[in-house]
mmCIF file of C-alpha atoms in Angstrom:
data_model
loop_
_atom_site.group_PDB
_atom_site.id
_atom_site.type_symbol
_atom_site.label_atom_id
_atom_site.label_comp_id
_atom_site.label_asym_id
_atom_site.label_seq_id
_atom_site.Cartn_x
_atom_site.Cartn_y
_atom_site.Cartn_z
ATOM 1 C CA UNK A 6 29.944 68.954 19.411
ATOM 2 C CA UNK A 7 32.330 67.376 17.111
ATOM 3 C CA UNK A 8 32.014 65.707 13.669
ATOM 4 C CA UNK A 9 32.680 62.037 13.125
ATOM 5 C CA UNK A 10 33.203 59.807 10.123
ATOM 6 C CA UNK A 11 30.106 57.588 8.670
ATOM 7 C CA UNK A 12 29.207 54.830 10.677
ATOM 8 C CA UNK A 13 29.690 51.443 8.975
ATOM 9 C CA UNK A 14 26.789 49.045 10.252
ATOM 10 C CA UNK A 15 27.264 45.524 9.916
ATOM 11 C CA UNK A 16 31.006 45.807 9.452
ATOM 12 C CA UNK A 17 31.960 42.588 11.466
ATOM 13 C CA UNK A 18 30.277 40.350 8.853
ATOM 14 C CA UNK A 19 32.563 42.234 5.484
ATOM 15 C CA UNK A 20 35.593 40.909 7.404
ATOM 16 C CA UNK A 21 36.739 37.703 5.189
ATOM 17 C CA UNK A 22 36.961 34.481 6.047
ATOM 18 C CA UNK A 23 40.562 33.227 6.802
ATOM 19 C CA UNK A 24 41.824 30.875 3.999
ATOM 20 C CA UNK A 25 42.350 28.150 6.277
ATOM 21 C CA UNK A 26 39.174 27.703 7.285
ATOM 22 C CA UNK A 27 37.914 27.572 3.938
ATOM 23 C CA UNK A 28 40.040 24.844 3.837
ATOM 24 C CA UNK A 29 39.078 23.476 6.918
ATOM 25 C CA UNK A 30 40.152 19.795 5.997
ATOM 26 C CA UNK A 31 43.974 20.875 5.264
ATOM 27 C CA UNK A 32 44.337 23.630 7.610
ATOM 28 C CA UNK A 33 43.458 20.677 10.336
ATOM 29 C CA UNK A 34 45.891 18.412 8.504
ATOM 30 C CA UNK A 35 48.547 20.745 8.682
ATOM 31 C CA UNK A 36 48.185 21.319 12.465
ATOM 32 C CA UNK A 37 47.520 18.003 12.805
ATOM 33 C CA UNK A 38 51.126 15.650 13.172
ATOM 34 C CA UNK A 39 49.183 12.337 13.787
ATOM 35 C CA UNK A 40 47.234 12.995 10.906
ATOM 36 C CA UNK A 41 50.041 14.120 8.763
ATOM 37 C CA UNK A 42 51.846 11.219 9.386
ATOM 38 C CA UNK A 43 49.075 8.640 8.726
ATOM 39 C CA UNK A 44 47.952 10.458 5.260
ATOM 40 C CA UNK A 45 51.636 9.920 4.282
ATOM 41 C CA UNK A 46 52.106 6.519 5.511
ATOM 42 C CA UNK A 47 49.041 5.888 3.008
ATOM 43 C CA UNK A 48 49.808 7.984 0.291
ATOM 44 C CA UNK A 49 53.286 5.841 0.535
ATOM 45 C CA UNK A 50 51.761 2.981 0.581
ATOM 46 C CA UNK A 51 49.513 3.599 -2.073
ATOM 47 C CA UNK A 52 52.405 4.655 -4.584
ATOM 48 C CA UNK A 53 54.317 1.563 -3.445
ATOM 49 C CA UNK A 54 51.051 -0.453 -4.890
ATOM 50 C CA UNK A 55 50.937 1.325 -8.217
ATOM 51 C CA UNK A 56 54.469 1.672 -8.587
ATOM 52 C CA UNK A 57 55.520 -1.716 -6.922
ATOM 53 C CA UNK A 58 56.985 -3.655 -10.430
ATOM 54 C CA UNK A 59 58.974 -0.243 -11.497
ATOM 55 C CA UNK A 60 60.420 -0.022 -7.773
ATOM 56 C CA UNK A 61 61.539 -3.665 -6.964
ATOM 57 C CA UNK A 62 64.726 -3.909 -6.870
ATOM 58 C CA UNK A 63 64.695 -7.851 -7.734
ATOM 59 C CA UNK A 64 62.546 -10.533 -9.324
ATOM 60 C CA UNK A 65 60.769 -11.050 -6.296
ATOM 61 C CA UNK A 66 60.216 -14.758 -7.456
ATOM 62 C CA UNK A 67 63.549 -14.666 -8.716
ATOM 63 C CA UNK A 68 65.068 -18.538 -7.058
ATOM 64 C CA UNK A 69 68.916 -17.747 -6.338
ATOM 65 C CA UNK A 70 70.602 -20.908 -4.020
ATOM 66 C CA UNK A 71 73.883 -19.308 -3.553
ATOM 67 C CA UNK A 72 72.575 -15.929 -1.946
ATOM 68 C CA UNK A 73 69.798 -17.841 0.459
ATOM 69 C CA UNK A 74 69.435 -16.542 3.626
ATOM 70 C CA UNK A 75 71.782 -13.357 2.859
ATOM 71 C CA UNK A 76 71.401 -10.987 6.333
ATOM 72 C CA UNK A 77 70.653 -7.246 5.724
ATOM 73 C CA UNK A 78 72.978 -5.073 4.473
ATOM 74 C CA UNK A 79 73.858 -3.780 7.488
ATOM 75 C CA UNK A 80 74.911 -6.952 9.063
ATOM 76 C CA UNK A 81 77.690 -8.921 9.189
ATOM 77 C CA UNK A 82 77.702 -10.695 5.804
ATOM 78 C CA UNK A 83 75.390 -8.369 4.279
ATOM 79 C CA UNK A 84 75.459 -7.386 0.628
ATOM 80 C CA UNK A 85 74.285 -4.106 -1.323
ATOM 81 C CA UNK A 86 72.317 -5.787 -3.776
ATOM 82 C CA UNK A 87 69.827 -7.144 -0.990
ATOM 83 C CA UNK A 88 69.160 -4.189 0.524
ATOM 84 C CA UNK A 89 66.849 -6.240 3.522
ATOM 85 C CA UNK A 90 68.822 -10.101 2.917
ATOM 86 C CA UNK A 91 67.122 -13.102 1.018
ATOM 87 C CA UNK A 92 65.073 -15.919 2.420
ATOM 88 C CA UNK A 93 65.544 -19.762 2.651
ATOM 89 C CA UNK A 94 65.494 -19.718 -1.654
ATOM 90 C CA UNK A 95 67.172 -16.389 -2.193
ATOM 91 C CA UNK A 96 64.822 -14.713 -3.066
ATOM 92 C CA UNK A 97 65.135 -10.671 -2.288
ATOM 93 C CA UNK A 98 63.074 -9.678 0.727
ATOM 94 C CA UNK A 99 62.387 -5.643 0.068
ATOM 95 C CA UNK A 100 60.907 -7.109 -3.661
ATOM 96 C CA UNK A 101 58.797 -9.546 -1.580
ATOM 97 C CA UNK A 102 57.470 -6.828 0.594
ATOM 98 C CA UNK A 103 57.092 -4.582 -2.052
ATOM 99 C CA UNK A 104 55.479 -6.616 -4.263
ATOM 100 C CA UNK A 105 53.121 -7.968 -1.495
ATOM 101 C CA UNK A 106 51.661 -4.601 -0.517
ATOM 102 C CA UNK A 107 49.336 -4.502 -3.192
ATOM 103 C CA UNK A 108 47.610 -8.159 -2.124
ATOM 104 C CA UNK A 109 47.881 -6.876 0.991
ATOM 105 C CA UNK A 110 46.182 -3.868 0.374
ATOM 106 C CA UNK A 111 43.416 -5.234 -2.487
ATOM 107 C CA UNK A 112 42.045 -7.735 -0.261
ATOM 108 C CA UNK A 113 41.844 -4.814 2.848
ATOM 109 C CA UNK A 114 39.831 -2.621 0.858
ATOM 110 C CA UNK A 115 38.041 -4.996 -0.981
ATOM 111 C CA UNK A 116 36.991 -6.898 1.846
ATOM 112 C CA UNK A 117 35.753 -3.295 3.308
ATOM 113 C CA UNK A 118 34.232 -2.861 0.280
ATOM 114 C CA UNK A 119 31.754 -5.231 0.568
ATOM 115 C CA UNK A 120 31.374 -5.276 4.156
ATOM 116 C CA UNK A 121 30.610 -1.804 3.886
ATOM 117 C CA UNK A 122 27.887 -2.575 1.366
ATOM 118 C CA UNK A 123 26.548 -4.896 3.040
ATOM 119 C CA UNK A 124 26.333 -3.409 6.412
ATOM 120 C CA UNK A 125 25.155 -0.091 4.879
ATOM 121 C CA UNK A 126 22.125 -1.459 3.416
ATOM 122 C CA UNK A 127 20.919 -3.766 6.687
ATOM 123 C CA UNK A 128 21.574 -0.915 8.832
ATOM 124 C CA UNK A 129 19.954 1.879 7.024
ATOM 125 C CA UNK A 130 17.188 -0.111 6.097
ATOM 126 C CA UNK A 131 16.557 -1.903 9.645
ATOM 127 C CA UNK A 132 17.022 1.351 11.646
ATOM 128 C CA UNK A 133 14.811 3.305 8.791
ATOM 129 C CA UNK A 134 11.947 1.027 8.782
ATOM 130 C CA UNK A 135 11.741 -1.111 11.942
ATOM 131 C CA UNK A 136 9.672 -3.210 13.083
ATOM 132 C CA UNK A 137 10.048 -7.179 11.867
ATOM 133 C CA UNK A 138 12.928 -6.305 9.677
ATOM 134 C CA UNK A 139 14.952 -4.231 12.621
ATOM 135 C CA UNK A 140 14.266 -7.097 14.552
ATOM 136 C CA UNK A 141 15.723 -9.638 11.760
ATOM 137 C CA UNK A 142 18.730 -7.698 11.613
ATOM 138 C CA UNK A 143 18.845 -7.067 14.974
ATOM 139 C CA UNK A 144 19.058 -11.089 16.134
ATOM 140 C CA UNK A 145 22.009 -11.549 13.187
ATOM 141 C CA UNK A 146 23.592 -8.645 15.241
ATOM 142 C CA UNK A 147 23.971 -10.028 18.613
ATOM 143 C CA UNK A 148 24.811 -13.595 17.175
ATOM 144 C CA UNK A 149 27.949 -12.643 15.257
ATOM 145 C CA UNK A 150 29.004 -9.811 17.408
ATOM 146 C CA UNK A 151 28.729 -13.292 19.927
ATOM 147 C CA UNK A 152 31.612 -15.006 17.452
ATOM 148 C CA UNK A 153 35.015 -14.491 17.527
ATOM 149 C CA UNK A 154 36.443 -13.300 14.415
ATOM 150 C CA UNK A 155 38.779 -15.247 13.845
ATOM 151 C CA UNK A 156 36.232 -18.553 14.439
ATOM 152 C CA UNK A 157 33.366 -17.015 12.004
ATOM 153 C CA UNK A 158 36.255 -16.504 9.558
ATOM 154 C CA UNK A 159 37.672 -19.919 9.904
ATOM 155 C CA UNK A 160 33.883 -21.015 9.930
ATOM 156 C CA UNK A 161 33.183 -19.562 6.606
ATOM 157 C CA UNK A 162 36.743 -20.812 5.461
ATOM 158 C CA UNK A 163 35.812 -24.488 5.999
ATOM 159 C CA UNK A 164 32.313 -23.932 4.188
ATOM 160 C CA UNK A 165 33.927 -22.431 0.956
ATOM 161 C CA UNK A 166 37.312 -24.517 1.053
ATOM 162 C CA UNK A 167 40.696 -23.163 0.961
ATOM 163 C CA UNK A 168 42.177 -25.211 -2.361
ATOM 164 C CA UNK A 169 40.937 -24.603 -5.984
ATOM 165 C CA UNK A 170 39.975 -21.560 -7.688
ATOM 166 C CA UNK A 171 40.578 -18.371 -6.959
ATOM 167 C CA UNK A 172 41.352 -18.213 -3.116
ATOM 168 C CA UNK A 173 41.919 -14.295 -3.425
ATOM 169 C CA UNK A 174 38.370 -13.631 -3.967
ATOM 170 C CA UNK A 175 37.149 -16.126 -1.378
ATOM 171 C CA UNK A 176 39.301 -14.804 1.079
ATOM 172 C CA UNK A 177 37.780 -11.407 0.057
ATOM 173 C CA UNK A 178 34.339 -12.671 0.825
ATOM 174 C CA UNK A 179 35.185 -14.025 3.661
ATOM 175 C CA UNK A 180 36.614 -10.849 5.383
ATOM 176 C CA UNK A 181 33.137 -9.212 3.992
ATOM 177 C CA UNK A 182 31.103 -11.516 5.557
ATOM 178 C CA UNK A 183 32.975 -11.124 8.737
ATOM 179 C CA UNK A 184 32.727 -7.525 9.100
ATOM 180 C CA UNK A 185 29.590 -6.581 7.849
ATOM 181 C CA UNK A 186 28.528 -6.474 11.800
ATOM 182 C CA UNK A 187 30.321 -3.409 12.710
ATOM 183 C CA UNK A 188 29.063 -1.214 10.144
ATOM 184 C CA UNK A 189 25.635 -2.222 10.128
ATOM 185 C CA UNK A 190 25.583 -1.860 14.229
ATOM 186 C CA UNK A 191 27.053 1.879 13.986
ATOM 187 C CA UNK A 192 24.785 3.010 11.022
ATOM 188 C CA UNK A 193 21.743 1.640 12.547
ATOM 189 C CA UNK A 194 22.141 3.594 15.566
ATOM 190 C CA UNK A 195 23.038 7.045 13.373
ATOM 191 C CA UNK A 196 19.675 6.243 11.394
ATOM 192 C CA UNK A 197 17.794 6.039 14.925
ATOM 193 C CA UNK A 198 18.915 9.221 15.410
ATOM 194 C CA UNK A 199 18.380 10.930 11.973
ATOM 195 C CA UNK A 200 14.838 9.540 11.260
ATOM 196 C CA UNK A 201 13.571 11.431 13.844
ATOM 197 C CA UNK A 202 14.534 14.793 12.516
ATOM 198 C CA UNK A 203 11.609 17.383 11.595
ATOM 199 C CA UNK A 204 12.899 16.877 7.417
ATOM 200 C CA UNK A 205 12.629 13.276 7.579
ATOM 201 C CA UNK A 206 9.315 13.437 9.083
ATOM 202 C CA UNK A 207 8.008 16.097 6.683
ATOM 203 C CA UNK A 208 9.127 14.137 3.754
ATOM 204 C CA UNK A 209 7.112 11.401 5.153
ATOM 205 C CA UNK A 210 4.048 13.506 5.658
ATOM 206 C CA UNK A 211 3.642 14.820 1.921
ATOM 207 C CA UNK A 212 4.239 11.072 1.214
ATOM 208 C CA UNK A 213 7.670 10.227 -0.096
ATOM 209 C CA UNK A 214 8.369 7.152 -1.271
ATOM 210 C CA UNK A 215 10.841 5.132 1.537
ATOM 211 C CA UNK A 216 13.541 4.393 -0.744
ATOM 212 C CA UNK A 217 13.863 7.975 -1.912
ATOM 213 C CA UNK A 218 13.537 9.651 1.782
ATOM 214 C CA UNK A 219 16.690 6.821 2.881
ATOM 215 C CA UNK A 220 18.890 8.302 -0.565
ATOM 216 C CA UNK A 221 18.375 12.056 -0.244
ATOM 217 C CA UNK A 222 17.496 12.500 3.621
ATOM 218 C CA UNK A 223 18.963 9.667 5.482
ATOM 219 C CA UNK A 224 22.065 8.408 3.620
ATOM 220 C CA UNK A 225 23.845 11.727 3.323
ATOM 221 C CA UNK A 226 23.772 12.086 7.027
ATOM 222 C CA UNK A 227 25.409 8.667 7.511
ATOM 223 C CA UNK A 228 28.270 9.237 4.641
ATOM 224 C CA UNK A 229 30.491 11.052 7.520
ATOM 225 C CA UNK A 230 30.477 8.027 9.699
ATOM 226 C CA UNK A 231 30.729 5.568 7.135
ATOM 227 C CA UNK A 232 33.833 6.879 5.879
ATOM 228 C CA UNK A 233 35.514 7.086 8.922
ATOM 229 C CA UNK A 234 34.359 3.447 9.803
ATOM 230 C CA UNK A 235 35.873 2.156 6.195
ATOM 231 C CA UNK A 236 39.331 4.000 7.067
ATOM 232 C CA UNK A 237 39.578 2.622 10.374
ATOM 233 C CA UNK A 238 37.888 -1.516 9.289
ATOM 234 C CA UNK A 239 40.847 -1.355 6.061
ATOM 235 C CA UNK A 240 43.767 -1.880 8.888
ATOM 236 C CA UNK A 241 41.640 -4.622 10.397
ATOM 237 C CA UNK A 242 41.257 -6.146 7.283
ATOM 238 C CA UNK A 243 45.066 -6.137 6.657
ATOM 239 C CA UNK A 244 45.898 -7.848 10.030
ATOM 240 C CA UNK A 245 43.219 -10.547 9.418
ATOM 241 C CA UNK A 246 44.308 -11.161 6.384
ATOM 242 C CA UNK A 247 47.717 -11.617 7.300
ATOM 243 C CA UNK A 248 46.583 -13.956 10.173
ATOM 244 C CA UNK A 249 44.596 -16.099 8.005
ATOM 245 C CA UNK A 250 47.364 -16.518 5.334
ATOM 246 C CA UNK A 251 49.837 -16.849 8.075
ATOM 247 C CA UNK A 252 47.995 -20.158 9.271
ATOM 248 C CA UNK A 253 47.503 -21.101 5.586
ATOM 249 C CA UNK A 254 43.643 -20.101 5.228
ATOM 250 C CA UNK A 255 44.241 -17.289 3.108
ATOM 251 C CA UNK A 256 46.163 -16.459 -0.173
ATOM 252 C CA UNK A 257 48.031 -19.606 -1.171
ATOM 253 C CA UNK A 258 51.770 -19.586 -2.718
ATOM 254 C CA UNK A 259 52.658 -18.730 -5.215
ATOM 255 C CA UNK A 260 50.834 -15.490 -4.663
ATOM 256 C CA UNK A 261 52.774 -12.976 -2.784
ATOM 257 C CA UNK A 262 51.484 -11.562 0.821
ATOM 258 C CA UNK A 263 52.646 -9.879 4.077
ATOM 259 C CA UNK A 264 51.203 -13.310 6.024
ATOM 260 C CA UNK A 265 52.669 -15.710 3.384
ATOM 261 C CA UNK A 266 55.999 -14.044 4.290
ATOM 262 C CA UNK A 267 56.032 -14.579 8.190
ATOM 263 C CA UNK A 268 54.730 -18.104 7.808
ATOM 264 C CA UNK A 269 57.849 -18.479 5.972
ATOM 265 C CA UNK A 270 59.915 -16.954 7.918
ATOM 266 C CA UNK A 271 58.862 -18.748 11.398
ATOM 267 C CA UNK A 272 61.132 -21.775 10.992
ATOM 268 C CA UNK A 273 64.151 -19.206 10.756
ATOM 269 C CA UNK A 274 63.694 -16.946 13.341
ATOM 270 C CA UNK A 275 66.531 -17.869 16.085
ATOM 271 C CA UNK A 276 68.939 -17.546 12.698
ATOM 272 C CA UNK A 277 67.349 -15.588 10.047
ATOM 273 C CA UNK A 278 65.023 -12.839 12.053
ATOM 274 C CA UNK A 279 65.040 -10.512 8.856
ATOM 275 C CA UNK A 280 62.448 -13.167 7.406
ATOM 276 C CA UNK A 281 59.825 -12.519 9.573
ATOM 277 C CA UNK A 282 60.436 -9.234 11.072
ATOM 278 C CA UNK A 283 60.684 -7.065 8.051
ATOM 279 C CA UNK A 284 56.934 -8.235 6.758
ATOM 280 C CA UNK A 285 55.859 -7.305 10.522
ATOM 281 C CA UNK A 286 57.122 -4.311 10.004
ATOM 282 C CA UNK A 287 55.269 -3.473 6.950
ATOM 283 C CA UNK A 288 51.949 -4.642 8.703
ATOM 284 C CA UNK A 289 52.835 -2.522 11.452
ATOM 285 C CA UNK A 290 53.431 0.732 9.724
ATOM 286 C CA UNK A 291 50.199 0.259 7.503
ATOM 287 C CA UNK A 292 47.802 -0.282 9.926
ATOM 288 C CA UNK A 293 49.596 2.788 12.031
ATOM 289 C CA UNK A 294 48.826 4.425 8.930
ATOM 290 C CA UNK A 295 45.659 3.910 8.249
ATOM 291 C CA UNK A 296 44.549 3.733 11.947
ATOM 292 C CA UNK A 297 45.886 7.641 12.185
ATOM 293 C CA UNK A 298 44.379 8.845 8.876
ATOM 294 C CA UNK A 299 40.933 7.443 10.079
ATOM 295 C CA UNK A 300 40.940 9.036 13.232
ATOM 296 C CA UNK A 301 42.439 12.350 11.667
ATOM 297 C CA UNK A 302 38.825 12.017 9.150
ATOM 298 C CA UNK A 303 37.040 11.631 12.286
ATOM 299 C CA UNK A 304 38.165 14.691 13.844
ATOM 300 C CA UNK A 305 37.411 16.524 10.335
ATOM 301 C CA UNK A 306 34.496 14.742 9.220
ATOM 302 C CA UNK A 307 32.140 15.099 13.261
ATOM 303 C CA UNK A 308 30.575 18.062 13.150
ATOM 304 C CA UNK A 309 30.816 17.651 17.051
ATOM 305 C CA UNK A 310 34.596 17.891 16.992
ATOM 306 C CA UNK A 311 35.000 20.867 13.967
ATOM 307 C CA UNK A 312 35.424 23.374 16.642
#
């Protein structure tokens, strides 16, 4: 017979949990290179927004006839001092890019904004309670999801006007109004889903008032989603935004956007390409960005994809 040590019972549950999954967000960032990438393409583009005065090289309204249509520095008849050329008045192109990253970017996630209100509340409320209201929302569904974006925006465009006031907040409510749709159509369905759980229906039995069961039981189990959604709709909102300033429907001169750029830069292209392509690729790269950093939350935020 021979002696052993003391048995340790329940040893396998002492053993602690590795850092990085305590950190389950970052440790999936880190082995993540799409996701790495898009979180710094935003993070860049969000300094660029705060820091976009301090950075710019030039007066980005600055009008300078003797350096007009100045090619890129590394082109034949480039210059230093405008680093990406000049357009048709001189002015410096990086300055105009820089400078019209933060329209670009207040009207992409302030359009979300408020379709993401908006959507939130008709699609936890119509999938919650059903019946006439559901069916409401439901009809509204199918006939915008029936329109073109682009012809429900120019739509709403002609209703409100494009001249007077201030365009940047109509153009804001127009992109709301235009993409309310997709997150009321995705919620809905979660809430389908999540109001038949045994919690939900318990807090129903003992009599809960319906408000309070769709803040503490049914909301939370939306957020995920939601997020994910508003990552993903912001690089939408940033092309349509260009689109509609590029045709003249959105932002109006003087103010400074990616669109307002290649509309100006059309009537150039077989001579000056810089015009037009350097705004494109600042459109490009954004909605790269943000199109990776939503699908990197996805991956973090689905419980079905964690492991």
């Amino acid at each position: 017979m021979t002696a052993s040590g003391p048995q340790v019972l329940g040893t396998e549950h002492t053993v602690p949990e590795p850092r990085k999954y305590r950190y389950r967000w970052l440790w999936r960032l880190r082995h993540s290179p799409t996701g790495m990438l898009g979180a710094i393409i935003v993070v860049g583009v969000v300094l660029v927004v705060l820091l976009g005065s301090a950075i710019a090289p030039h007066d980005p309204e600055l009008i300078d006839l003797k350096q007009r249509l100045v090619p890129p520095v590394w082109a034949e008849g480039g210059s230093t001092g405008n680093m990406l050329g000049t357009d048709q008045l001189g002015r410096d192109v990086l300055s105009r890019i820089i400078l019209g990253t933060r329209v670009s970017l207040l009207v992409g996630i302030a359009g979300v904004a408020l379709a993401m209100l908006t959507g939130v509340f008709l699609g936890v409320t119509s999938g919650f309670w059903g019946g006439w209201w559901d069916g409401l929302v439901s009809r509204f569904l199918d006939t915008f999801l029936s329109i073109p974006f682009i012809i429900l925006a120019l739509a709403v465009i002609g209703v409100l006007g494009v001249k007077g006031g201030n365009n940047m907040l109509r153009l804001i409510l127009v992109l709301g109004l235009a993409n309310w749709v997709i997150f009321t159509r995705v919620v809905r369905g979660e809430v389908l889903a999540v109001k038949e759980r045994d919690y939900v229906e318990a807090a129903q039995a003992i009599g809960q008032r319906s408000w309070l069961i769709m803040l503490r039981y049914i909301l939370p189990n939306v957020t995920a989603s939601i997020i994910v959604l508003g990552a993903l709709q912001i690089s939408t909102v940033i092309i349509a935004e260009a689109s509609l300033s590029f045709l003249g429907l959105g932002v109006q001169p003087p103010t400074i956007t990616w669109g307002i750029m290649l509309a100006d830069g059309r009537d150039h292209l077989a001579t000056s390409w810089w015009l037009a392509t350097f705004p494109g690729i600042a459109i490009t790269i954004t909605v790269l960005g943000f199109i990776l950093w939503g699908d990197w939350l996805r991956d973090v935020l689905d419980p079905r994809l964690r492991e």
